[in-house]
Amino acid sequence: METMRDGGEMHHVFEKAISNLRAIVGESNVILNPEGYLYDETPEAVRPEICRDTVVVRPENTHQISEVMRLANSLRIPVFVRGGGTGLSGGALPTKPGIILSMERMNRIIEIDQENLVAVCEAGVTLRQLIEAVERIPGLSFPPHPGDESAQLGGLVACNAGGARAVKYGVMRNYVIGLEIVLPSGDILSLGGKIIKNTAGYDLLHLIVGSEGTLCVITKVILRLIPEPGKTYTLVIPFHDAWSAIRCVPEILKSGIVPMAIEYMDIEAIKAGERVTGKKWPFSGGKAHLMVIVDGRNEAELMEKSEIIEKISGKYGALDVLVGVSRREQRDILEIRSLIYEGLKNETIEVLDVSVPPASIAEFVEKCQKKADELDLKVLHFGHAGDGNVHQQIMKSGLRKEEWMKRYVEFKEFAFSVADELGGTITGEHGIGSVKKRDLVKTSPDVLIEIMRKIKKVFDPNNILNPGKVVDDE
Amino acid sequence: METMRDGGEMHHVFEKAISNLRAIVGESNVILNPEGYLYDETPEAVRPEICRDTVVVRPENTHQISEVMRLANSLRIPVFVRGGGTGLSGGALPTKPGIILSMERMNRIIEIDQENLVAVCEAGVTLRQLIEAVERIPGLSFPPHPGDESAQLGGLVACNAGGARAVKYGVMRNYVIGLEIVLPSGDILSLGGKIIKNTAGYDLLHLIVGSEGTLCVITKVILRLIPEPGKTYTLVIPFHDAWSAIRCVPEILKSGIVPMAIEYMDIEAIKAGERVTGKKWPFSGGKAHLMVIVDGRNEAELMEKSEIIEKISGKYGALDVLVGVSRREQRDILEIRSLIYEGLKNETIEVLDVSVPPASIAEFVEKCQKKADELDLKVLHFGHAGDGNVHQQIMKSGLRKEEWMKRYVEFKEFAFSVADELGGTITGEHGIGSVKKRDLVKTSPDVLIEIMRKIKKVFDPNNILNPGKVVDDE
């Protein structure tokens, strides 16, 4: 590789690999300059050190991926699988000399099977592509929406992506029923299929969901589709304070209506979203807002649900309940919510995504806010209140690195310890990647980490697949 | 142990173990005569050879289980975990001298948490106990219903039990969010919790769901509850032939209404259910019946759904559509369906539970019926048409063992090969256990089996936990 500085034997290995890689995927699909493939959405402050001594390989089918893996395995060359590059934990980032396996050309929607209500796609298909294909068929839908639509399905599965609609419709895991994978050995396996029930041996499919590219390369995914949920209303409900806003969430959940999404946002987070979108949030006052999306088969059902939510939020001192009815109003609200992170990215140290029992969110947020105030650290709270998954965007606020680093680490460890006390977990949707590797080890029993490491070895005995991530301590 | 015939060293090991076991769980909870703990619901014809040289141990808490496992592991004594004994694949049956670890005393419902909508239970709690506890709380429900309510939650999780309601409400996996487990080493681990989203490392919880007691002992389960779906109607729809009945299932699924259950039954299967229950099915004609359960928030919604189903089934030549409205009518219909197996048990060789893509059920059933006719083998078809999970009850019909054995094996292998052609799997809910061990190996790539065996070794290096099951070829 062009910038190879290791010299000697390793250099020779790569030289040999490159000509073999060209033979497998074609000359134009071996790119020696990895620029454009080196980063994802992980904030710079917590990003691992990137290794530029990497070559980008762009296979176009499973057979080629099998050949690439076989080669890499025999030469012990690290492989970093790259999907849409939308991860927030540095899970796809190359941290050693090796191959960046870009899935961008594996972008065919193989089939939308309307008889079985499934989509069969190559792993490089983006969420946007899938949504568009499904929307073309009246009455069908793919509900999970983990945010950035340029994410690829393989990555969404590998990270068990979540998103706001999980309250009612679950996360990626709930939709994956089949996978084609390539092992580091080059072996190709099919797991599951267009089948809803499967109890034939250990469920490797569900082990691979959430394994963040460290066990195998996902090459094909089979996803369940469901009948379209119908129309939606988007409610914006401002409150004087966080505690009141969050306290009414469990009561909404218990009421019997299951909203599609219940999002919580600090007003500052909303303002950041407004700035980046240039759009206006429907209510400018209140320190803390809920955004609730309900779905239903007709207006009457939507009205009924909205009224129940209005009544509950009234009990907790809601300042108002604004109901977005038109497609456009709802889209604008959602866009502001979706782009909060984008609006603050440059000033962000990290976005934590602790997951706690939904009824404990208020306690979690209150304790963390108090800690942030003590540390004089700016932390914006927003996220998926309905499923207990809080986002805490920790800001630099003009501090020098020496200043914010200490505060940030102290805050993070505090947040993780509170999560643990409340029976939560350190990450609900962003995953471990490079960023939370040490935290995972620190907050988990040794026995658990040991099992994970041994499982890694079962799939990848030479540790070539995404080394340095999740439980690999290299 | 009383009937120990191995003599010598092994005998000595057991003598020592028994006094230790008594010290751990108390004298009265070490039962030397295993009678009553030796069988499950697996038909005698395919049951593995039972080993009576076993001692029953009945722990009452996780700590005791940890001690028992530590002891068994150090002495290399096999442990067979026993739940409700309702399995159909011999997964819990003792096949070697060892310990039967009966979970019957781990029967406490620790908490029905109404704030987080979860149930926390010891693994020996039965499905009936759970349902009764949940029903006492207005507005809450636990939808999965895999059949026999004396099944225990630990077993339901270990086997990823399914059942009729999977069409709309999924299988056990979709409800398990937390587990406490004991490893063969005696280590106790908590996985997940009262949390909906979790991406912290490899998802061992989902690996354990469906592992059939071969990786660890499940001691506690945390299950999601959901708001009560409302009222139900149960529709009985008779047809002239199987093909017509099954052909309309995908069209019901595509219509946008998602029934809770769509069951298919041969008329002969129905008659067996009538015999054992003493109850009368609402329609006596027709060769093939569908039973469809719809749920809804009010009568209007139920009527609307029923009418859509009536219209679709009319297109496929339904002889009638009978709507069970009262609780009692519906319960009777369901009971007849549930007890089909019971009614035919003595004459049954095996009940296969192949799972295929839902739209391929008609083809699967038709091909298999033809094969059965050729072999002059009586096979009753029924099962979960809505999710592609077919039950094929293979009957002895008065044949001698030499006669039926050959035909049964040929039929089974045929059914598995058709399932494979259609993209299905050999078992959708009964699991592998002892009964389908060879079939799993035969129908799976070597690489897949090899991975499963290595995973078994990661958890249970001395192969003491449920040896001889799933992928263990002893």
Short mmCIF file of N, CA, C and O in Angstrom, two decimals, chain B residues 47-122:
data_model
loop_
_atom_site.label_atom_id
_atom_site.label_comp_id
_atom_site.label_asym_id
_atom_site.label_seq_id
_atom_site.Cartn_x
_atom_site.Cartn_y
_atom_site.Cartn_z
N ARG B 47 -38.67 -41.50 21.23
CA ARG B 47 -38.01 -41.10 22.47
C ARG B 47 -36.63 -41.74 22.56
O ARG B 47 -36.45 -42.90 22.19
N PRO B 48 -35.64 -40.99 23.07
CA PRO B 48 -34.33 -41.62 23.26
C PRO B 48 -34.40 -42.63 24.41
O PRO B 48 -35.35 -42.61 25.20
N GLU B 49 -33.40 -43.50 24.51
CA GLU B 49 -33.39 -44.44 25.63
C GLU B 49 -33.14 -43.68 26.93
O GLU B 49 -32.18 -42.93 27.05
N ILE B 50 -34.04 -43.88 27.87
CA ILE B 50 -33.98 -43.14 29.14
C ILE B 50 -33.00 -43.84 30.08
O ILE B 50 -32.98 -45.06 30.18
N CYS B 51 -32.20 -43.06 30.78
CA CYS B 51 -31.31 -43.62 31.80
C CYS B 51 -31.94 -43.39 33.17
O CYS B 51 -32.19 -42.25 33.58
N ARG B 52 -32.22 -44.48 33.86
CA ARG B 52 -32.86 -44.36 35.18
C ARG B 52 -31.84 -44.18 36.31
O ARG B 52 -32.23 -43.97 37.47
N ASP B 53 -30.56 -44.29 35.99
CA ASP B 53 -29.52 -44.10 37.01
C ASP B 53 -29.32 -42.61 37.27
O ASP B 53 -28.23 -42.06 37.07
N THR B 54 -30.39 -41.98 37.71
CA THR B 54 -30.34 -40.54 37.89
C THR B 54 -30.92 -40.18 39.24
O THR B 54 -31.77 -40.90 39.79
N VAL B 55 -30.49 -39.06 39.75
CA VAL B 55 -31.00 -38.57 41.01
C VAL B 55 -31.64 -37.20 40.75
O VAL B 55 -31.12 -36.41 39.97
N VAL B 56 -32.80 -36.99 41.35
CA VAL B 56 -33.52 -35.73 41.15
C VAL B 56 -33.10 -34.74 42.23
O VAL B 56 -33.13 -35.07 43.42
N VAL B 57 -32.72 -33.54 41.81
CA VAL B 57 -32.33 -32.49 42.75
C VAL B 57 -33.27 -31.31 42.54
O VAL B 57 -33.50 -30.90 41.40
N ARG B 58 -33.82 -30.82 43.65
CA ARG B 58 -34.82 -29.75 43.53
C ARG B 58 -34.37 -28.49 44.28
O ARG B 58 -34.73 -28.28 45.44
N PRO B 59 -33.58 -27.66 43.63
CA PRO B 59 -33.07 -26.45 44.30
C PRO B 59 -34.19 -25.44 44.48
O PRO B 59 -35.19 -25.48 43.78
N GLU B 60 -33.99 -24.54 45.44
CA GLU B 60 -35.03 -23.52 45.62
C GLU B 60 -34.53 -22.11 45.32
O GLU B 60 -35.32 -21.16 45.39
N ASN B 61 -33.27 -21.97 45.01
CA ASN B 61 -32.79 -20.64 44.62
C ASN B 61 -31.55 -20.74 43.73
O ASN B 61 -30.99 -21.82 43.54
N THR B 62 -31.17 -19.60 43.20
CA THR B 62 -30.07 -19.55 42.24
C THR B 62 -28.75 -19.97 42.87
O THR B 62 -27.93 -20.66 42.25
N HIS B 63 -28.57 -19.56 44.11
CA HIS B 63 -27.34 -19.92 44.80
C HIS B 63 -27.17 -21.44 44.87
O HIS B 63 -26.10 -21.98 44.61
N GLN B 64 -28.25 -22.13 45.20
CA GLN B 64 -28.17 -23.61 45.26
C GLN B 64 -27.85 -24.19 43.89
O GLN B 64 -27.06 -25.14 43.77
N ILE B 65 -28.44 -23.62 42.87
CA ILE B 65 -28.17 -24.12 41.51
C ILE B 65 -26.70 -23.92 41.16
O ILE B 65 -26.04 -24.79 40.60
N SER B 66 -26.19 -22.77 41.55
CA SER B 66 -24.77 -22.49 41.32
C SER B 66 -23.90 -23.54 42.02
O SER B 66 -22.94 -24.08 41.43
N GLU B 67 -24.25 -23.88 43.25
CA GLU B 67 -23.48 -24.89 43.99
C GLU B 67 -23.58 -26.27 43.34
O GLU B 67 -22.59 -27.00 43.23
N VAL B 68 -24.79 -26.60 42.92
CA VAL B 68 -25.00 -27.90 42.26
C VAL B 68 -24.16 -27.98 40.99
O VAL B 68 -23.50 -28.99 40.71
N MET B 69 -24.16 -26.91 40.22
CA MET B 69 -23.42 -26.93 38.96
C MET B 69 -21.91 -27.01 39.20
O MET B 69 -21.19 -27.73 38.52
N ARG B 70 -21.46 -26.29 40.20
CA ARG B 70 -20.04 -26.31 40.54
C ARG B 70 -19.61 -27.74 40.90
O ARG B 70 -18.58 -28.24 40.43
N LEU B 71 -20.45 -28.37 41.69
CA LEU B 71 -20.17 -29.75 42.10
C LEU B 71 -20.18 -30.70 40.90
O LEU B 71 -19.24 -31.48 40.68
N ALA B 72 -21.25 -30.60 40.12
CA ALA B 72 -21.39 -31.49 38.97
C ALA B 72 -20.23 -31.29 37.99
O ALA B 72 -19.69 -32.25 37.43
N ASN B 73 -19.84 -30.04 37.83
CA ASN B 73 -18.76 -29.75 36.89
C ASN B 73 -17.43 -30.33 37.38
O ASN B 73 -16.67 -30.91 36.61
N SER B 74 -17.20 -30.20 38.68
CA SER B 74 -15.92 -30.70 39.19
C SER B 74 -15.86 -32.22 39.14
O SER B 74 -14.80 -32.81 38.95
N LEU B 75 -17.03 -32.85 39.27
CA LEU B 75 -17.05 -34.33 39.24
C LEU B 75 -17.44 -34.87 37.86
O LEU B 75 -17.55 -36.09 37.68
N ARG B 76 -17.67 -33.97 36.92
CA ARG B 76 -18.06 -34.35 35.55
C ARG B 76 -19.34 -35.18 35.53
O ARG B 76 -19.45 -36.18 34.82
N ILE B 77 -20.30 -34.76 36.31
CA ILE B 77 -21.59 -35.45 36.35
C ILE B 77 -22.58 -34.73 35.43
O ILE B 77 -22.81 -33.53 35.58
N PRO B 78 -23.18 -35.44 34.48
CA PRO B 78 -24.19 -34.82 33.61
C PRO B 78 -25.37 -34.25 34.39
O PRO B 78 -25.78 -34.82 35.40
N VAL B 79 -25.87 -33.11 33.93
CA VAL B 79 -27.03 -32.45 34.54
C VAL B 79 -28.10 -32.25 33.47
O VAL B 79 -27.84 -31.68 32.43
N PHE B 80 -29.30 -32.76 33.75
CA PHE B 80 -30.43 -32.59 32.85
C PHE B 80 -31.43 -31.66 33.52
O PHE B 80 -32.06 -32.04 34.50
N VAL B 81 -31.54 -30.45 33.01
CA VAL B 81 -32.47 -29.48 33.61
C VAL B 81 -33.88 -29.85 33.19
O VAL B 81 -34.13 -30.11 32.02
N ARG B 82 -34.78 -29.86 34.16
CA ARG B 82 -36.16 -30.24 33.87
C ARG B 82 -37.14 -29.13 34.25
O ARG B 82 -37.19 -28.70 35.39
N GLY B 83 -37.90 -28.67 33.26
CA GLY B 83 -38.95 -27.68 33.52
C GLY B 83 -40.27 -28.40 33.69
O GLY B 83 -40.41 -29.32 34.48
N GLY B 84 -41.26 -28.01 32.90
CA GLY B 84 -42.60 -28.59 33.01
C GLY B 84 -42.73 -29.96 32.36
O GLY B 84 -43.76 -30.61 32.49
N GLY B 85 -41.71 -30.38 31.63
CA GLY B 85 -41.78 -31.69 30.98
C GLY B 85 -42.79 -31.73 29.84
O GLY B 85 -43.41 -32.76 29.59
N THR B 86 -42.94 -30.62 29.15
CA THR B 86 -43.93 -30.57 28.07
C THR B 86 -43.28 -30.62 26.68
O THR B 86 -43.97 -30.47 25.68
N GLY B 87 -41.97 -30.82 26.64
CA GLY B 87 -41.26 -30.83 25.36
C GLY B 87 -41.65 -32.01 24.49
O GLY B 87 -42.14 -33.04 24.96
N LEU B 88 -41.44 -31.86 23.20
CA LEU B 88 -41.81 -32.88 22.23
C LEU B 88 -40.60 -33.46 21.49
O LEU B 88 -40.75 -34.23 20.55
N SER B 89 -39.40 -33.05 21.90
CA SER B 89 -38.20 -33.53 21.21
C SER B 89 -37.23 -34.23 22.15
O SER B 89 -36.06 -34.42 21.84
N GLY B 90 -37.71 -34.56 23.32
CA GLY B 90 -36.86 -35.27 24.27
C GLY B 90 -35.70 -34.44 24.79
O GLY B 90 -34.70 -34.98 25.25
N GLY B 91 -35.85 -33.12 24.73
CA GLY B 91 -34.75 -32.24 25.14
C GLY B 91 -34.40 -32.31 26.60
O GLY B 91 -33.27 -32.03 26.99
N ALA B 92 -35.34 -32.71 27.44
CA ALA B 92 -35.08 -32.71 28.89
C ALA B 92 -34.84 -34.11 29.43
O ALA B 92 -34.65 -34.29 30.63
N LEU B 93 -34.82 -35.11 28.57
CA LEU B 93 -34.79 -36.48 29.07
C LEU B 93 -33.38 -36.93 29.45
O LEU B 93 -32.43 -36.71 28.72
N PRO B 94 -33.26 -37.58 30.62
CA PRO B 94 -31.94 -38.06 31.05
C PRO B 94 -31.53 -39.29 30.24
O PRO B 94 -32.25 -40.28 30.18
N THR B 95 -30.40 -39.19 29.61
CA THR B 95 -29.95 -40.29 28.75
C THR B 95 -28.62 -40.88 29.24
O THR B 95 -28.04 -41.73 28.58
N LYS B 96 -28.16 -40.39 30.38
CA LYS B 96 -26.91 -40.88 30.98
C LYS B 96 -27.08 -40.82 32.49
O LYS B 96 -27.91 -40.05 32.99
N PRO B 97 -26.26 -41.57 33.23
CA PRO B 97 -26.30 -41.41 34.69
C PRO B 97 -25.98 -39.96 35.03
O PRO B 97 -25.06 -39.38 34.45
N GLY B 98 -26.74 -39.37 35.93
CA GLY B 98 -26.49 -37.98 36.28
C GLY B 98 -27.58 -37.39 37.15
O GLY B 98 -28.34 -38.11 37.79
N ILE B 99 -27.65 -36.07 37.11
CA ILE B 99 -28.59 -35.32 37.94
C ILE B 99 -29.73 -34.77 37.09
O ILE B 99 -29.48 -34.18 36.04
N ILE B 100 -30.95 -35.00 37.54
CA ILE B 100 -32.09 -34.28 36.96
C ILE B 100 -32.33 -33.07 37.83
O ILE B 100 -32.67 -33.20 39.01
N LEU B 101 -32.09 -31.89 37.27
CA LEU B 101 -32.23 -30.65 38.04
C LEU B 101 -33.65 -30.13 37.82
O LEU B 101 -33.94 -29.50 36.80
N SER B 102 -34.52 -30.43 38.74
CA SER B 102 -35.92 -30.03 38.58
C SER B 102 -36.12 -28.61 39.08
O SER B 102 -35.78 -28.27 40.21
N MET B 103 -36.73 -27.79 38.25
CA MET B 103 -36.89 -26.37 38.57
C MET B 103 -38.20 -26.08 39.31
O MET B 103 -38.55 -24.93 39.55
N GLU B 104 -38.92 -27.12 39.70
CA GLU B 104 -40.28 -26.94 40.22
C GLU B 104 -40.39 -26.02 41.44
O GLU B 104 -41.42 -25.39 41.66
N ARG B 105 -39.31 -25.95 42.25
CA ARG B 105 -39.40 -25.09 43.45
C ARG B 105 -38.98 -23.65 43.17
O ARG B 105 -39.12 -22.78 44.03
N MET B 106 -38.46 -23.41 41.98
CA MET B 106 -38.11 -22.03 41.60
C MET B 106 -39.35 -21.41 40.96
O MET B 106 -39.35 -21.04 39.78
N ASN B 107 -40.41 -21.31 41.75
CA ASN B 107 -41.72 -20.99 41.16
C ASN B 107 -42.31 -19.67 41.65
O ASN B 107 -43.52 -19.51 41.70
N ARG B 108 -41.45 -18.75 42.00
CA ARG B 108 -41.94 -17.47 42.49
C ARG B 108 -42.03 -16.41 41.38
O ARG B 108 -41.07 -16.21 40.64
N ILE B 109 -43.18 -15.78 41.33
CA ILE B 109 -43.29 -14.58 40.49
C ILE B 109 -42.74 -13.44 41.32
O ILE B 109 -43.34 -13.06 42.33
N ILE B 110 -41.59 -12.97 40.97
CA ILE B 110 -40.91 -11.99 41.81
C ILE B 110 -41.59 -10.64 41.75
O ILE B 110 -41.74 -9.95 42.74
N GLU B 111 -42.04 -10.28 40.56
CA GLU B 111 -42.60 -8.94 40.41
C GLU B 111 -43.37 -8.82 39.10
O GLU B 111 -42.91 -9.30 38.06
N ILE B 112 -44.54 -8.21 39.16
CA ILE B 112 -45.18 -7.72 37.94
C ILE B 112 -45.01 -6.21 38.01
O ILE B 112 -45.68 -5.55 38.80
N ASP B 113 -44.09 -5.69 37.25
CA ASP B 113 -43.72 -4.29 37.32
C ASP B 113 -44.62 -3.50 36.37
O ASP B 113 -44.43 -3.53 35.15
N GLN B 114 -45.59 -2.80 36.94
CA GLN B 114 -46.58 -2.11 36.12
C GLN B 114 -46.07 -0.80 35.54
O GLN B 114 -46.68 -0.23 34.65
N GLU B 115 -44.97 -0.32 36.11
CA GLU B 115 -44.39 0.92 35.56
C GLU B 115 -43.63 0.61 34.27
O GLU B 115 -43.72 1.34 33.29
N ASN B 116 -42.87 -0.46 34.30
CA ASN B 116 -42.06 -0.81 33.12
C ASN B 116 -42.72 -1.86 32.23
O ASN B 116 -42.17 -2.22 31.20
N LEU B 117 -43.88 -2.34 32.64
CA LEU B 117 -44.60 -3.37 31.89
C LEU B 117 -43.75 -4.61 31.66
O LEU B 117 -43.56 -5.06 30.53
N VAL B 118 -43.22 -5.15 32.74
CA VAL B 118 -42.46 -6.40 32.66
C VAL B 118 -42.83 -7.32 33.83
O VAL B 118 -43.29 -6.85 34.87
N ALA B 119 -42.61 -8.61 33.61
CA ALA B 119 -42.75 -9.59 34.68
C ALA B 119 -41.37 -10.16 34.96
O ALA B 119 -40.63 -10.49 34.04
N VAL B 120 -41.04 -10.24 36.25
CA VAL B 120 -39.78 -10.86 36.65
C VAL B 120 -40.13 -12.15 37.39
O VAL B 120 -40.82 -12.11 38.40
N CYS B 121 -39.69 -13.27 36.87
CA CYS B 121 -40.11 -14.56 37.42
C CYS B 121 -38.93 -15.52 37.56
O CYS B 121 -38.00 -15.49 36.76
N GLU B 122 -39.02 -16.38 38.54
CA GLU B 122 -38.10 -17.50 38.58
C GLU B 122 -38.44 -18.44 37.43
O GLU B 122 -39.58 -18.48 36.94
#
